[in-house]
CSV table of C-alpha atoms and ligand atoms in Angstrom, one decimal:
chain,number,residue,atom,x,y,z
A,1,MET,CA,-16.7,-9.7,11.3
A,2,ALA,CA,-17.9,-8.9,7.8
A,3,LEU,CA,-15.9,-6.3,5.7
A,4,ASN,CA,-16.3,-5.1,2.5
A,5,LEU,CA,-13.1,-3.2,1.8
A,6,MET,CA,-11.6,-1.7,-1.3
A,7,LEU,CA,-8.1,0.0,-1.1
A,8,MET,CA,-7.1,2.3,-3.9
A,9,GLY,CA,-4.0,4.5,-4.6
A,10,PRO,CA,-1.2,5.1,-7.1
A,11,PRO,CA,0.9,2.0,-7.9
A,12,GLY,CA,3.4,1.6,-4.9
A,13,ALA,CA,1.5,3.2,-2.4
A,14,GLY,CA,1.9,0.1,-0.3
A,15,LYS,CA,-2.0,-1.3,-1.0
A,16,GLY,CA,-0.7,-4.8,-1.5
A,17,THR,CA,1.1,-4.8,1.6
A,18,GLN,CA,-1.7,-3.2,3.5
A,19,ALA,CA,-4.5,-5.5,1.7
A,20,ARG,CA,-2.6,-8.6,3.2
A,21,ARG,CA,-2.3,-7.5,6.6
A,22,LEU,CA,-6.3,-6.7,6.7
A,23,ALA,CA,-7.3,-9.9,4.8
A,24,ARG,CA,-5.6,-11.7,7.5
A,25,GLY,CA,-6.8,-10.0,10.4
A,26,PHE,CA,-10.5,-9.9,9.5
A,27,HIS,CA,-10.3,-13.4,8.1
A,28,VAL,CA,-11.5,-12.3,4.4
A,29,PRO,CA,-9.9,-13.2,1.1
A,30,HIS,CA,-7.4,-10.6,-0.4
A,31,ILE,CA,-8.6,-10.3,-3.8
A,32,ALA,CA,-5.9,-8.3,-6.0
A,33,THR,CA,-6.6,-8.1,-9.7
A,34,GLY,CA,-2.9,-7.6,-10.4
A,35,ASP,CA,-2.0,-10.7,-8.8
A,36,ILE,CA,-4.8,-12.9,-10.6
A,37,LEU,CA,-3.7,-11.2,-13.9
A,38,ARG,CA,0.0,-12.1,-13.3
A,39,GLU,CA,-1.0,-15.6,-12.4
A,40,ALA,CA,-2.6,-16.1,-15.6
A,41,VAL,CA,0.4,-14.9,-17.3
A,42,GLU,CA,2.8,-17.1,-15.5
A,43,ALA,CA,0.3,-19.6,-16.5
A,44,ASN,CA,0.1,-19.0,-20.3
A,45,THR,CA,-3.8,-19.0,-20.3
A,46,PRO,CA,-5.8,-17.5,-22.9
A,47,LEU,CA,-6.4,-14.6,-20.3
A,48,GLY,CA,-3.0,-14.1,-19.3
A,49,ARG,CA,-1.6,-14.0,-23.2
A,50,ALA,CA,-4.2,-11.2,-23.6
A,51,ALA,CA,-3.1,-9.6,-20.6
A,52,ALA,CA,0.3,-9.8,-21.0
A,53,ALA,CA,1.6,-7.0,-23.2
A,54,ILE,CA,-1.0,-4.6,-21.8
A,55,MET,CA,0.3,-5.0,-18.7
A,56,ASP,CA,3.9,-4.6,-19.7
A,57,ALA,CA,3.2,-1.4,-21.0
A,58,GLY,CA,1.6,-0.1,-18.0
A,59,GLN,CA,-1.9,0.0,-19.2
A,60,LEU,CA,-5.2,-1.3,-18.1
A,61,VAL,CA,-6.5,-4.6,-19.2
A,62,GLY,CA,-10.3,-4.1,-20.5
A,63,ASP,CA,-13.0,-3.3,-18.1
A,64,ASP,CA,-15.1,-6.4,-19.2
A,65,ILE,CA,-12.3,-8.7,-18.5
A,66,VAL,CA,-11.4,-7.5,-15.2
A,67,ILE,CA,-14.8,-7.1,-14.1
A,68,GLY,CA,-15.7,-10.8,-14.9
A,69,ILE,CA,-12.6,-11.8,-12.9
A,70,VAL,CA,-13.9,-10.2,-9.8
A,71,ARG,CA,-17.4,-11.1,-10.3
A,72,ASN,CA,-16.7,-14.7,-10.5
A,73,ARG,CA,-14.3,-14.3,-7.5
A,74,LEU,CA,-16.7,-12.6,-5.3
A,75,GLN,CA,-19.2,-15.4,-6.0
A,76,ARG,CA,-16.8,-17.9,-4.2
A,77,PRO,CA,-18.1,-18.9,-0.9
A,78,ASP,CA,-14.9,-17.5,1.2
A,79,ALA,CA,-16.1,-14.0,0.0
A,80,ALA,CA,-19.7,-14.3,1.4
A,81,THR,CA,-18.7,-12.9,4.6
A,82,GLY,CA,-16.4,-10.0,2.8
A,83,PHE,CA,-13.2,-9.4,1.0
A,84,VAL,CA,-10.2,-7.0,0.9
A,85,LEU,CA,-10.5,-5.9,-2.9
A,86,ASP,CA,-6.8,-4.6,-4.2
A,87,GLY,CA,-6.3,-2.9,-7.6
A,88,PHE,CA,-10.0,-3.1,-8.3
A,89,PRO,CA,-12.1,-1.1,-9.5
A,90,ARG,CA,-9.7,1.4,-11.4
A,91,THR,CA,-12.0,3.1,-13.5
A,92,VAL,CA,-15.3,4.5,-13.4
A,93,PRO,CA,-17.0,1.6,-15.1
A,94,GLN,CA,-15.7,-0.8,-12.9
A,95,ALA,CA,-16.6,1.3,-9.9
A,96,GLU,CA,-20.5,1.1,-11.1
A,97,ALA,CA,-20.1,-2.6,-11.9
A,98,LEU,CA,-18.6,-3.3,-8.2
A,99,ASP,CA,-21.5,-1.2,-7.0
A,100,ALA,CA,-24.1,-3.4,-8.9
A,101,MET,CA,-22.4,-6.5,-7.7
A,102,LEU,CA,-22.7,-5.5,-4.3
A,103,ASP,CA,-26.3,-4.6,-4.0
A,104,ARG,CA,-27.2,-6.5,-1.3
A,105,ARG,CA,-24.1,-6.5,0.7
A,106,ASN,CA,-22.7,-4.2,3.4
A,107,PRO,CA,-21.8,-1.3,2.2
A,108,LEU,CA,-18.2,-0.7,0.7
A,109,VAL,CA,-15.4,0.9,2.7
A,110,VAL,CA,-13.1,2.6,0.6
A,111,ILE,CA,-9.8,3.7,1.7
A,112,ASP,CA,-7.8,5.9,-0.7
A,113,VAL,CA,-3.9,5.4,0.4
A,114,ALA,CA,-2.2,8.7,-1.0
A,115,VAL,CA,1.3,8.8,-1.9
A,116,ASP,CA,2.8,11.9,-4.5
A,117,ASP,CA,4.3,11.0,-7.6
A,118,GLU,CA,8.0,11.2,-7.0
A,119,ASP,CA,7.7,9.0,-4.0
A,120,VAL,CA,6.2,6.2,-6.1
A,121,ILE,CA,9.0,6.5,-8.4
A,122,ARG,CA,11.5,6.2,-5.5
A,123,ARG,CA,9.6,3.2,-3.7
A,124,LEU,CA,9.4,1.1,-7.2
A,125,SER,CA,13.0,1.1,-8.3
A,126,LYS,CA,13.8,-0.2,-5.1
A,127,ARG,CA,10.9,-2.4,-4.8
A,128,ARG,CA,11.1,-6.3,-5.2
A,129,VAL,CA,9.0,-9.5,-4.8
A,130,CYS,CA,10.2,-12.7,-3.3
A,131,THR,CA,9.8,-15.6,-5.8
A,132,GLY,CA,9.6,-18.0,-2.6
A,133,CYS,CA,6.5,-16.4,-0.9
A,134,GLY,CA,5.3,-13.6,-2.6
A,135,THR,CA,6.1,-11.0,-0.1
A,136,ILE,CA,6.8,-7.6,-1.3
A,137,VAL,CA,10.0,-6.2,0.0
A,138,GLY,CA,10.9,-2.3,0.2
A,139,ALA,CA,14.1,-0.5,0.5
A,140,LYS,CA,15.9,-0.1,3.4
A,141,GLU,CA,18.6,2.8,3.6
A,142,GLY,CA,18.0,3.6,0.1
A,143,LEU,CA,19.3,-0.3,-1.0
A,144,PRO,CA,17.4,-2.5,-2.9
A,145,PRO,CA,16.8,-5.7,-0.6
A,146,VAL,CA,18.8,-8.7,-1.3
A,147,ALA,CA,16.8,-11.7,0.2
A,148,CYS,CA,13.5,-12.0,1.5
A,149,PRO,CA,13.6,-11.3,5.3
A,150,ASP,CA,10.5,-13.9,5.6
A,151,CYS,CA,11.6,-17.1,3.6
A,152,ASN,CA,15.5,-16.0,2.5
A,153,GLY,CA,14.0,-16.7,-0.8
A,154,ALA,CA,15.3,-14.8,-4.0
A,155,LEU,CA,14.0,-11.6,-4.7
A,156,VAL,CA,13.1,-10.1,-8.4
A,157,GLN,CA,11.9,-7.0,-9.9
A,158,ARG,CA,8.2,-6.8,-11.1
A,159,ARG,CA,8.4,-6.6,-15.0
A,160,ASP,CA,6.5,-3.4,-14.8
A,161,ASP,CA,8.4,-1.8,-12.0
A,162,ARG,CA,11.0,-0.4,-14.4
A,163,GLU,CA,11.1,3.4,-14.6
A,164,SER,CA,9.4,4.2,-17.9
A,165,VAL,CA,7.0,1.6,-17.1
A,166,VAL,CA,6.1,3.2,-13.8
A,167,ARG,CA,5.9,6.6,-15.3
A,168,GLU,CA,3.1,5.3,-17.6
A,169,ARG,CA,1.3,3.3,-14.5
A,170,LEU,CA,1.3,6.7,-12.8
A,171,THR,CA,-0.3,8.7,-15.8
A,172,VAL,CA,-2.7,6.0,-16.3
A,173,TYR,CA,-3.4,6.2,-12.4
A,174,ARG,CA,-4.4,10.0,-12.6
A,175,GLN,CA,-6.2,9.8,-15.4
A,176,ARG,CA,-8.4,7.0,-15.2
A,177,THR,CA,-8.2,5.7,-11.5
A,178,ALA,CA,-7.6,8.9,-9.8
A,179,PRO,CA,-11.5,10.1,-10.7
A,180,LEU,CA,-12.9,7.3,-8.5
A,181,ILE,CA,-11.8,9.5,-5.4
A,182,ASP,CA,-14.6,11.7,-6.9
A,183,TYR,CA,-16.8,8.7,-7.3
A,184,TYR,CA,-16.6,7.9,-3.6
A,185,ARG,CA,-16.0,11.2,-2.0
A,186,GLU,CA,-19.4,12.0,-0.7
A,187,ARG,CA,-20.1,8.4,1.0
A,188,PRO,CA,-19.7,8.1,4.7
A,189,THR,CA,-17.6,4.9,4.3
A,190,PHE,CA,-14.6,6.8,2.2
A,191,ARG,CA,-11.6,7.8,4.0
A,192,SER,CA,-7.9,8.9,2.7
A,193,VAL,CA,-5.1,7.6,4.9
A,194,ASP,CA,-1.4,9.2,4.3
A,195,GLY,CA,0.7,6.7,2.3
A,196,GLY,CA,3.6,8.5,3.2
A,197,LEU,CA,3.6,7.5,6.7
A,198,THR,CA,5.7,4.3,8.0
A,199,GLU,CA,3.8,0.7,7.0
A,200,ASP,CA,2.9,0.1,11.0
A,201,GLU,CA,1.4,3.8,10.8
A,202,VAL,CA,-0.3,3.2,7.7
A,203,ALA,CA,-1.7,-0.1,9.2
A,204,ALA,CA,-2.9,1.7,12.2
A,205,ALA,CA,-4.8,4.1,10.2
A,206,VAL,CA,-6.3,1.8,7.6
A,207,ALA,CA,-7.2,-0.6,10.3
A,208,ASP,CA,-9.0,2.3,12.3
A,209,ALA,CA,-11.0,3.4,8.9
A,210,ALA,CA,-11.8,-0.4,8.1
A,211,HIS,CA,-13.4,-0.7,11.8
A,212,GLY,CA,-15.2,2.6,11.6
A,213,GLY,CA,-17.1,1.2,8.7
A,214,SER,CA,-20.1,3.0,8.2
A,215,VAL,CA,-19.6,5.3,10.9
A,216,VAL,CA,-16.1,6.8,9.9
A,217,ARG,CA,-15.9,10.3,9.2
A,218,ARG,CA,-14.6,11.7,6.1
A,219,THR,CA,-11.4,13.5,6.6
A,220,ALA,CA,-10.8,16.9,4.6
B,301,ADP,P1,0.0,-1.5,-9.0
B,301,ADP,O1,-1.2,-1.0,-8.4
B,301,ADP,O2,1.3,-1.5,-8.4
B,301,ADP,O3,0.1,-0.8,-10.3
B,301,ADP,P2,-1.3,-4.2,-9.6
B,301,ADP,O4,-0.7,-5.5,-9.7
B,301,ADP,O5,-2.8,-3.7,-9.2
B,301,ADP,O6,-0.2,-3.0,-9.6
B,301,ADP,O7,-1.8,-4.0,-11.6
B,301,ADP,C1,-0.8,-4.2,-12.4
B,301,ADP,C2,-1.2,-4.1,-13.8
B,301,ADP,O8,-2.4,-5.3,-13.9
B,301,ADP,C3,-1.6,-2.9,-14.2
B,301,ADP,O9,-0.8,-2.2,-14.5
B,301,ADP,C4,-3.1,-3.3,-15.2
B,301,ADP,O10,-2.1,-3.7,-16.3
B,301,ADP,C5,-3.6,-4.4,-14.7
B,301,ADP,N1,-4.3,-4.6,-13.9
B,301,ADP,C6,-4.6,-4.6,-12.5
B,301,ADP,N2,-5.9,-4.4,-12.0
B,301,ADP,C7,-6.9,-3.9,-13.1
B,301,ADP,C8,-7.9,-3.4,-13.0
B,301,ADP,N3,-9.0,-3.6,-12.2
B,301,ADP,N4,-8.2,-2.9,-14.3
B,301,ADP,C9,-7.1,-2.9,-15.5
B,301,ADP,N5,-6.3,-3.2,-15.2
B,301,ADP,C10,-5.7,-4.2,-14.5
B,302,ZN,ZN1,9.8,-14.9,0.8
């Protein structure tokens, strides 16, 4: 089944985890601009060299750069029947560019995963990423996890999950990305889900919103 889905929400809302689940379930690619940029940084490509310092400071990479990345990615054959976008768009110009790219495709389903700032800071300070399989591991009972539950791989903290950078990312989110809620709010395919629920509860709400497609009703 085709699905054009975009997940938005502050850093630490659990977008990445939910996006992977949905992409697997719908057999469409998970397109995460943050992951693509981090891979470019790892590989030390010209793109990576341009993005690294911006990302470490919690700022946004330029619109033209990320729009180009997404345009190329959406043209690959595996995205022909749909995609789950995670971390893009993050500004109004990016959203406008996406609308132009999707001109003749199915409508875009937009799900906002809402989490408040204190929760974001608490979650991200304990978030770790597996160096083996890329799984995102959250805190259980207040402690940072020690090893990957999936592959037992070593866990690391993302460079931009340090508290000072998290605060900057949140500020940037509220100023530049949250206005997208108003950009999409009036569409019948917009839904907001409570990111403070458990991972499975959020997954159920998100799947429901995604399946609803163009017939979902906007929640108050
Ligand atoms: P999170 O949602 O947890 O903040 P991401 O992995 O989505 O993290 O993004 C990490 C960083 O990559 C961002 O802080 C930003 O510097 C850069 N980035 C990712 N997507 C975009 C985008 N669409 N526009 C501009 N910068 C982006
Ligand atoms: Zn792992």
